[in-house]
Amino acid sequence: MTPAAPTPAYRRLSVEERRSQLLAAALSLFANHAPEDVSLDDVAETAGVSRPLVYRYFPGGKQQLYEAALRSAAEELQHCFDEPRQGPLLPRLSRALDRYLAFVDQHDTGFSALLQGGSVVETSRTTAIVDGVRRAAADHIISHLQVTDPGPRLRMTIRMWITAVEAASLIWLDEDKQPPAEELRDWLVEQFVAVLSVTARRDPQTDALVRAVLADG
Amino acid sequence: MTPAAPTPAYRRLSVEERRSQLLAAALSLFANHAPEDVSLDDVAETAGVSRPLVYRYFPGGKQQLYEAALRSAAEELQHCFDEPRQGPLLPRLSRALDRYLAFVDQHDTGFSALLQGGSVVETSRTTAIVDGVRRAAADHIISHLQVTDPGPRLRMTIRMWITAVEAASLIWLDEDKQPPAEELRDWLVEQFVAVLSVTARRDPQTDALVRAVLADG
């Protein structure tokens, strides 16, 4: 890794501020480097503090920092799904996808490393964090569709689409972010309607939903 | 784990036969139990041999056995995709999916543990084996579609659909294999046509393909 900018002067931070500062430094590194390429020294250098100070806050070292950074990224990602429950449904989905793709764009290397599996820092805990984000995405969609008791076919369709969006994001990063984010977003929204329409043929609940979504514009 | 059936009498096997026997025992265990619930003692007991004999063939212990079993399962899975290049395209896809879903059915616990990530035996090597199967699936589809130079949009669509099929398989196992395999298979084929049709709107290559597939029956 390249040397950091000149170390900023130490200043007294509260425990909470210091913790946030270290976490922000870790997140910025893990977002744009594979986890095996990030050392505690890098985190200390980026935060402008000593390595022992990093250890004092994160005695579990790199693994603990990675998990904390991941938890913080997961929270940020879940905020992408916050969308007022008003106006036509598909533009709401488009706006959420815009924020999601901007997140993927900003955390590219870390996003790929995390989701491609087999990473040195992957554990059942990191997997659980990622699964939590997937579940949150599905819950958001179901709540926007105003379905109180989604049946298995509808839930399966939504979870499959979310997985397909994840796959598309990874391929998109792999292909130098082509096609442009706006085109990818429109394409994903069209796929959402298409797979729901297929499910509608064999599921009355989904059929009613698709009619409502399409009537809604 | 439950005690195995009475140990079969030892008989002289060639090195290759013995290795295959141990691998088959490991595969049967890893297919239906989470990797953390399988011990080398279980493998020895299932194969009706001593633990030191297992170590002689697999000095890397459980991790090495797991990877060898995974490689053998990956080969078996790739055979599911073998389908003569004749007759209408969608029935070919249906037959391949039937074999794939039968494989998922027979290897249920191991399949889930493998793909859900964060497992104790997951490494960059196991991830590479799984990715190899995904790539083989995409190559098979592209070759059946008789496309020699698939563009990025077509490739992305096919890879997204393969990921969605994987997600559907995991959910299917999670939901006690409902809906029935035949219904799931038809649904997945319909989704294949639907997502290709969406891509066709923005990609002339895919558009020509979809017309050919639909004309073909």
Coordinates of C-alpha atoms in Angstrom, one line a residue:
Chain A
M1 CA 0.0 0.0 0.0
T2 CA 1.1 3.5 -0.6
P3 CA 2.3 5.7 2.3
A4 CA -0.5 7.8 3.9
A5 CA -0.7 11.6 3.9
P6 CA 1.3 13.2 6.8
T7 CA 0.0 12.1 10.1
P8 CA -2.5 14.6 11.5
A9 CA -1.7 16.0 14.9
Y10 CA -3.1 13.9 17.8
R11 CA -6.1 15.4 19.5
R12 CA -8.1 14.3 22.4
L13 CA -11.1 12.3 21.2
S14 CA -13.8 10.6 23.3
V15 CA -13.8 6.9 23.3
E16 CA -16.8 6.9 21.0
E17 CA -15.2 9.4 18.6
R18 CA -12.0 7.5 18.5
R19 CA -13.8 4.2 17.8
S20 CA -15.7 5.8 15.0
Q21 CA -12.5 7.3 13.6
L22 CA -10.8 3.9 13.5
L23 CA -13.8 2.3 12.0
A24 CA -14.0 4.9 9.3
A25 CA -10.4 4.3 8.5
A26 CA -10.9 0.5 8.4
L27 CA -14.0 0.9 6.2
S28 CA -12.3 3.1 3.7
L29 CA -9.4 0.5 3.4
F30 CA -11.6 -2.6 3.3
A31 CA -13.9 -0.9 0.8
N32 CA -11.2 -0.6 -1.8
H33 CA -8.7 -3.4 -1.1
A34 CA -9.1 -7.1 -0.7
P35 CA -9.0 -8.0 3.0
E36 CA -5.7 -9.8 2.7
D37 CA -4.1 -6.6 1.5
V38 CA -5.1 -4.6 4.5
S39 CA -2.9 -4.7 7.7
L40 CA -3.5 -3.2 11.1
D41 CA -0.5 -0.9 10.3
D42 CA -2.4 0.5 7.4
V43 CA -5.4 1.2 9.6
A44 CA -3.3 2.9 12.2
E45 CA -1.5 4.9 9.5
T46 CA -4.8 5.9 7.8
A47 CA -6.3 7.0 11.1
G48 CA -3.1 8.8 12.1
V49 CA -2.7 6.8 15.3
S50 CA -0.3 4.2 16.7
R51 CA -0.8 0.5 16.1
P52 CA -1.2 -0.2 19.9
L53 CA -4.0 2.3 20.0
V54 CA -5.8 0.3 17.3
Y55 CA -5.3 -2.8 19.4
R56 CA -6.6 -1.1 22.5
Y57 CA -9.9 -0.4 20.7
F58 CA -10.0 -3.7 18.7
P59 CA -8.2 -6.3 20.7
G60 CA -9.4 -9.0 18.2
G61 CA -7.2 -7.3 15.6
K62 CA -7.9 -7.4 11.9
Q63 CA -10.8 -9.9 12.1
Q64 CA -12.6 -7.8 14.7
L65 CA -12.0 -4.6 12.7
Y66 CA -13.2 -6.2 9.6
E67 CA -16.4 -7.4 11.2
A68 CA -17.1 -4.0 12.8
A69 CA -16.5 -2.3 9.4
L70 CA -18.7 -4.8 7.7
R71 CA -21.5 -4.2 10.2
S72 CA -21.2 -0.5 9.6
A73 CA -21.2 -0.9 5.8
A74 CA -24.3 -3.2 6.2
E75 CA -26.1 -0.5 8.1
E76 CA -25.2 2.1 5.4
L77 CA -26.4 -0.3 2.7
Q78 CA -29.7 -0.9 4.5
H79 CA -30.3 2.9 4.4
C80 CA -30.2 2.7 0.6
F81 CA -33.5 0.8 0.9
D82 CA -35.2 3.6 2.9
E83 CA -37.8 5.0 0.5
P84 CA -41.0 6.8 1.4
R85 CA -44.1 4.6 0.8
Q86 CA -45.7 7.0 -1.6
G87 CA -45.9 7.5 -5.4
P88 CA -45.8 4.8 -8.1
L89 CA -44.0 1.6 -7.1
L90 CA -41.5 1.2 -9.9
P91 CA -39.9 4.6 -9.5
R92 CA -39.4 3.8 -5.8
L93 CA -37.6 0.7 -6.8
S94 CA -35.5 2.6 -9.3
R95 CA -34.4 5.2 -6.6
A96 CA -33.5 2.4 -4.2
L97 CA -31.4 0.7 -6.9
D98 CA -29.7 4.0 -7.7
R99 CA -28.5 4.3 -4.1
Y100 CA -27.6 0.6 -4.0
L101 CA -25.5 0.8 -7.2
A102 CA -23.8 4.0 -5.9
F103 CA -22.9 2.0 -2.8
V104 CA -21.5 -0.8 -4.9
D105 CA -19.5 1.7 -7.0
Q106 CA -18.0 3.3 -3.8
H107 CA -17.1 0.0 -2.1
D108 CA -16.1 -1.9 -5.2
T109 CA -13.2 -4.1 -4.2
G110 CA -14.5 -4.8 -0.7
F111 CA -17.9 -5.6 -2.1
S112 CA -16.4 -8.2 -4.6
A113 CA -14.1 -9.7 -2.0
L114 CA -17.0 -10.1 0.5
L115 CA -19.4 -11.7 -1.9
Q116 CA -17.1 -13.8 -3.8
G117 CA -16.5 -16.0 -0.8
G118 CA -13.6 -18.0 0.5
S119 CA -12.0 -14.8 1.8
V120 CA -9.5 -15.0 4.7
V121 CA -11.9 -13.0 6.9
E122 CA -15.1 -14.8 6.0
T123 CA -16.8 -16.5 8.9
S124 CA -20.3 -17.6 9.8
R125 CA -20.6 -14.2 11.5
T126 CA -19.7 -12.2 8.3
T127 CA -22.1 -14.5 6.3
A128 CA -24.9 -13.7 8.8
I129 CA -24.3 -10.0 8.4
V130 CA -24.6 -10.3 4.6
D131 CA -27.7 -12.5 4.9
G132 CA -29.2 -9.9 7.2
V133 CA -28.9 -7.3 4.4
R134 CA -30.5 -9.7 1.9
R135 CA -33.4 -10.3 4.3
A136 CA -33.8 -6.6 4.9
A137 CA -34.0 -6.0 1.1
A138 CA -36.7 -8.6 0.7
D139 CA -38.7 -7.2 3.7
H140 CA -38.5 -3.7 2.2
I141 CA -39.8 -4.9 -1.2
I142 CA -42.6 -6.9 0.4
S143 CA -43.6 -4.0 2.6
H144 CA -43.7 -1.6 -0.4
L145 CA -45.8 -4.1 -2.2
Q146 CA -48.2 -3.9 0.8
V147 CA -48.4 -7.6 1.1
T148 CA -49.0 -8.7 4.7
D149 CA -48.8 -12.5 4.1
P150 CA -46.5 -13.2 1.2
G151 CA -46.9 -16.8 -0.1
P152 CA -43.9 -19.0 -0.9
R153 CA -43.9 -18.4 -4.7
L154 CA -43.9 -14.6 -4.2
R155 CA -41.2 -14.7 -1.6
M156 CA -39.1 -17.1 -3.7
T157 CA -39.4 -14.8 -6.7
I158 CA -38.3 -11.7 -4.7
R159 CA -35.3 -13.5 -3.2
M160 CA -34.3 -14.9 -6.6
W161 CA -34.4 -11.4 -8.0
I162 CA -32.3 -10.0 -5.1
T163 CA -29.7 -12.7 -5.7
A164 CA -29.7 -11.9 -9.4
V165 CA -29.2 -8.2 -8.6
E166 CA -26.2 -9.2 -6.4
A167 CA -24.8 -11.3 -9.3
A168 CA -25.3 -8.4 -11.7
S169 CA -23.4 -6.0 -9.3
L170 CA -20.4 -8.4 -9.2
I171 CA -20.4 -8.8 -13.0
W172 CA -20.8 -5.1 -13.4
L173 CA -17.7 -4.4 -11.2
D174 CA -15.8 -7.1 -13.1
E175 CA -16.7 -5.5 -16.5
D176 CA -15.4 -2.1 -15.5
K177 CA -18.8 -0.8 -14.5
Q178 CA -20.5 -1.4 -17.9
P179 CA -23.3 -0.9 -18.8
P180 CA -23.7 2.6 -17.2
A181 CA -25.4 2.5 -13.8
E182 CA -28.7 4.1 -15.1
E183 CA -29.0 1.5 -17.9
L184 CA -28.3 -1.4 -15.4
R185 CA -30.9 0.0 -13.0
D186 CA -33.6 0.2 -15.7
W187 CA -32.7 -3.3 -16.9
L188 CA -33.0 -4.7 -13.3
V189 CA -36.4 -3.0 -12.8
E190 CA -37.6 -4.5 -16.0
Q191 CA -36.4 -7.9 -14.9
F192 CA -38.2 -7.5 -11.6
V193 CA -41.5 -7.0 -13.5
A194 CA -40.7 -9.8 -15.9
V195 CA -40.0 -12.5 -13.2
L196 CA -43.0 -11.4 -11.1
S197 CA -45.1 -11.7 -14.3
V198 CA -43.9 -15.3 -14.8
T199 CA -44.8 -16.1 -11.2
A200 CA -48.2 -14.5 -11.7
R201 CA -49.1 -17.2 -14.2
R202 CA -49.0 -19.8 -11.4
D203 CA -49.8 -17.7 -8.3
P204 CA -53.0 -15.6 -7.8
Q205 CA -51.4 -13.4 -5.1
T206 CA -48.5 -12.4 -7.4
D207 CA -51.0 -12.0 -10.3
A208 CA -53.0 -9.4 -8.3
L209 CA -49.7 -7.6 -7.4
V210 CA -48.4 -7.4 -10.9
R211 CA -51.7 -5.9 -12.1
A212 CA -51.5 -3.3 -9.3
V213 CA -47.8 -2.5 -10.0
L214 CA -48.5 -2.1 -13.8
A215 CA -51.7 0.0 -13.3
D216 CA -49.7 2.1 -10.9
G217 CA -47.2 3.0 -13.6
Chain B
M1 CA -23.9 -39.3 14.1
T2 CA -25.6 -42.8 14.3
P3 CA -23.5 -45.9 14.4
A4 CA -22.7 -47.3 11.0
A5 CA -23.9 -50.7 9.7
P6 CA -21.7 -53.7 10.7
T7 CA -18.2 -53.2 9.3
P8 CA -17.8 -55.1 6.0
A9 CA -15.0 -57.6 5.9
Y10 CA -11.6 -56.1 4.7
R11 CA -10.7 -57.1 1.2
R12 CA -7.7 -56.2 -0.9
L13 CA -8.4 -53.2 -3.1
S14 CA -6.0 -51.5 -5.5
V15 CA -4.8 -48.1 -4.5
E16 CA -7.3 -46.5 -7.0
E17 CA -10.2 -48.7 -5.8
R18 CA -9.4 -47.9 -2.2
R19 CA -9.2 -44.2 -2.9
S20 CA -12.6 -44.3 -4.7
Q21 CA -14.1 -46.2 -1.9
L22 CA -13.0 -43.6 0.7
L23 CA -14.1 -40.8 -1.5
A24 CA -17.5 -42.3 -2.0
A25 CA -17.9 -42.7 1.8
A26 CA -16.8 -39.1 2.3
L27 CA -19.2 -37.8 -0.4
S28 CA -22.2 -39.7 1.0
L29 CA -21.4 -38.1 4.4
F30 CA -20.7 -34.6 3.2
A31 CA -23.8 -34.7 1.0
N32 CA -26.2 -35.2 3.9
H33 CA -24.4 -33.5 6.8
A34 CA -22.9 -30.1 7.5
P35 CA -19.1 -30.4 7.2
E36 CA -18.6 -29.6 10.8
D37 CA -20.7 -32.7 11.7
V38 CA -18.5 -35.1 9.7
S39 CA -15.4 -36.5 11.3
L40 CA -12.6 -38.7 9.9
D41 CA -13.9 -41.4 12.2
D42 CA -17.2 -41.2 10.5
V43 CA -15.6 -41.6 7.1
A44 CA -13.5 -44.6 8.3
E45 CA -16.6 -46.2 9.8
T46 CA -18.7 -45.6 6.7
A47 CA -16.0 -47.1 4.5
G48 CA -15.4 -49.9 7.0
V49 CA -11.7 -49.2 7.3
S50 CA -9.4 -47.8 10.1
R51 CA -8.8 -44.2 10.7
P52 CA -5.0 -44.5 10.0
L53 CA -5.9 -46.0 6.6
V54 CA -8.0 -42.8 5.8
Y55 CA -5.0 -40.7 6.8
R56 CA -2.7 -42.7 4.6
Y57 CA -4.8 -41.8 1.5
F58 CA -5.7 -38.3 2.7
P59 CA -2.8 -37.0 4.8
G60 CA -4.4 -33.6 4.7
G61 CA -7.3 -35.0 6.8
K62 CA -10.8 -33.7 6.7
Q63 CA -10.1 -30.6 4.6
Q64 CA -8.4 -32.7 1.9
L65 CA -11.2 -35.2 1.9
Y66 CA -13.8 -32.5 1.7
E67 CA -12.1 -30.9 -1.3
A68 CA -11.7 -34.2 -3.1
A69 CA -15.4 -35.1 -2.4
L70 CA -16.4 -31.6 -3.7
R71 CA -14.3 -32.0 -6.8
S72 CA -16.0 -35.4 -7.5
A73 CA -19.5 -33.9 -6.8
A74 CA -18.6 -31.0 -9.1
E75 CA -17.8 -33.4 -11.9
E76 CA -21.0 -35.3 -11.3
L77 CA -22.9 -32.0 -11.4
Q78 CA -21.3 -31.0 -14.7
H79 CA -22.5 -34.2 -16.2
C80 CA -26.1 -33.0 -15.5
F81 CA -25.5 -30.3 -18.2
D82 CA -24.6 -32.9 -20.9
E83 CA -27.4 -32.8 -23.3
P84 CA -27.4 -33.7 -27.0
R85 CA -27.5 -30.6 -29.3
Q86 CA -30.6 -31.6 -31.1
G87 CA -34.3 -31.0 -30.8
P88 CA -36.1 -27.8 -29.5
L89 CA -34.0 -25.7 -27.1
L90 CA -36.4 -25.3 -24.2
P91 CA -37.0 -29.1 -23.6
R92 CA -33.2 -29.5 -23.6
L93 CA -33.0 -26.9 -20.8
S94 CA -35.8 -28.7 -19.0
R95 CA -34.0 -32.0 -19.1
A96 CA -30.8 -30.5 -17.8
L97 CA -32.7 -28.8 -15.0
D98 CA -34.4 -32.1 -14.1
R99 CA -31.0 -33.7 -13.6
Y100 CA -29.7 -30.6 -11.7
L101 CA -32.7 -30.6 -9.3
A102 CA -32.3 -34.4 -8.8
F103 CA -28.6 -33.7 -7.8
V104 CA -29.7 -31.0 -5.4
D105 CA -32.3 -33.3 -3.9
Q106 CA -29.7 -36.1 -3.4
H107 CA -27.0 -33.8 -1.9
D108 CA -29.3 -31.5 0.1
T109 CA -27.5 -30.7 3.3
G110 CA -24.0 -30.6 1.7
F111 CA -25.3 -28.4 -1.1
S112 CA -26.8 -25.9 1.3
A113 CA -23.7 -25.9 3.5
L114 CA -21.4 -25.4 0.6
L115 CA -23.4 -22.5 -1.0
Q116 CA -24.4 -20.7 2.2
G117 CA -20.8 -19.7 2.8
G118 CA -18.8 -19.2 5.9
S119 CA -18.4 -22.9 6.4
V120 CA -15.4 -24.2 8.3
V121 CA -14.1 -26.0 5.2
E122 CA -14.6 -23.1 2.8
T123 CA -11.4 -21.8 1.2
S124 CA -10.5 -20.0 -2.0
R125 CA -10.0 -23.5 -3.5
T126 CA -13.5 -24.7 -2.7
T127 CA -14.9 -21.4 -4.0
A128 CA -12.9 -21.9 -7.2
I129 CA -14.5 -25.4 -7.7
V130 CA -18.0 -24.0 -7.3
D131 CA -17.2 -21.1 -9.7
G132 CA -16.0 -23.6 -12.2
V133 CA -19.4 -25.3 -12.2
R134 CA -21.1 -22.0 -12.7
R135 CA -18.9 -21.2 -15.6
A136 CA -19.5 -24.6 -17.1
A137 CA -23.2 -24.1 -16.8
A138 CA -23.0 -20.7 -18.6
D139 CA -20.8 -22.2 -21.3
H140 CA -23.2 -25.1 -21.9
I141 CA -26.1 -22.7 -22.3
I142 CA -24.2 -20.4 -24.7
S143 CA -23.1 -23.4 -26.8
H144 CA -26.7 -24.7 -27.0
L145 CA -27.8 -21.3 -28.1
Q146 CA -25.2 -21.6 -30.8
V147 CA -23.7 -18.1 -30.1
T148 CA -20.0 -17.9 -30.9
D149 CA -19.4 -14.5 -29.6
P150 CA -21.8 -13.7 -26.8
G151 CA -22.0 -10.0 -25.9
P152 CA -21.8 -8.6 -22.4
R153 CA -25.6 -8.2 -22.0
L154 CA -26.3 -11.7 -23.1
R155 CA -23.6 -13.2 -20.8
M156 CA -24.7 -11.1 -17.9
T157 CA -28.3 -12.3 -18.3
I158 CA -27.3 -15.9 -18.4
R159 CA -25.1 -15.6 -15.4
M160 CA -27.8 -13.8 -13.5
W161 CA -30.3 -16.6 -14.3
I162 CA -27.8 -19.2 -13.2
T163 CA -27.4 -17.4 -9.9
A164 CA -31.2 -17.2 -9.5
V165 CA -31.5 -20.9 -10.1
E166 CA -28.9 -21.5 -7.4
A167 CA -30.9 -19.3 -5.0
A168 CA -34.1 -21.1 -5.9
S169 CA -32.4 -24.4 -5.2
L170 CA -31.4 -23.3 -1.7
I171 CA -34.8 -21.8 -0.9
W172 CA -36.4 -25.0 -2.3
L173 CA -34.3 -27.1 0.2
D174 CA -35.2 -24.7 2.9
E175 CA -38.9 -25.0 2.2
D176 CA -39.0 -28.8 2.4
K177 CA -38.6 -29.2 -1.4
Q178 CA -41.8 -27.2 -2.3
P179 CA -43.0 -26.6 -4.9
P180 CA -42.6 -30.1 -6.5
A181 CA -39.4 -30.3 -8.7
E182 CA -41.4 -30.5 -12.0
E183 CA -43.2 -27.2 -11.2
L184 CA -40.0 -25.5 -10.1
R185 CA -38.3 -26.7 -13.3
D186 CA -41.1 -25.3 -15.5
W187 CA -41.0 -22.0 -13.6
L188 CA -37.2 -21.7 -14.0
V189 CA -37.5 -22.3 -17.7
E190 CA -40.2 -19.6 -18.0
Q191 CA -38.0 -17.2 -16.1
F192 CA -35.2 -18.0 -18.5
V193 CA -37.3 -16.9 -21.4
A194 CA -38.6 -13.9 -19.5
V195 CA -35.2 -12.4 -18.6
L196 CA -33.8 -13.1 -22.0
S197 CA -36.9 -11.3 -23.5
V198 CA -36.2 -8.2 -21.2
T199 CA -32.6 -8.2 -22.4
A200 CA -33.8 -8.5 -26.0
R201 CA -35.3 -5.1 -25.8
R202 CA -31.9 -3.5 -25.4
D203 CA -29.7 -6.0 -27.2
P204 CA -30.1 -7.1 -30.9
Q205 CA -28.0 -10.3 -30.4
T206 CA -30.3 -11.4 -27.6
D207 CA -33.4 -10.3 -29.6
A208 CA -32.4 -12.6 -32.5
L209 CA -31.9 -15.5 -30.0
V210 CA -35.2 -15.1 -28.3
R211 CA -37.0 -15.2 -31.6
A212 CA -35.1 -18.3 -32.6
V213 CA -35.8 -20.0 -29.2
L214 CA -39.5 -19.2 -29.3
A215 CA -39.9 -20.2 -33.0
D216 CA -38.2 -23.4 -32.1
G217 CA -40.9 -24.3 -29.6

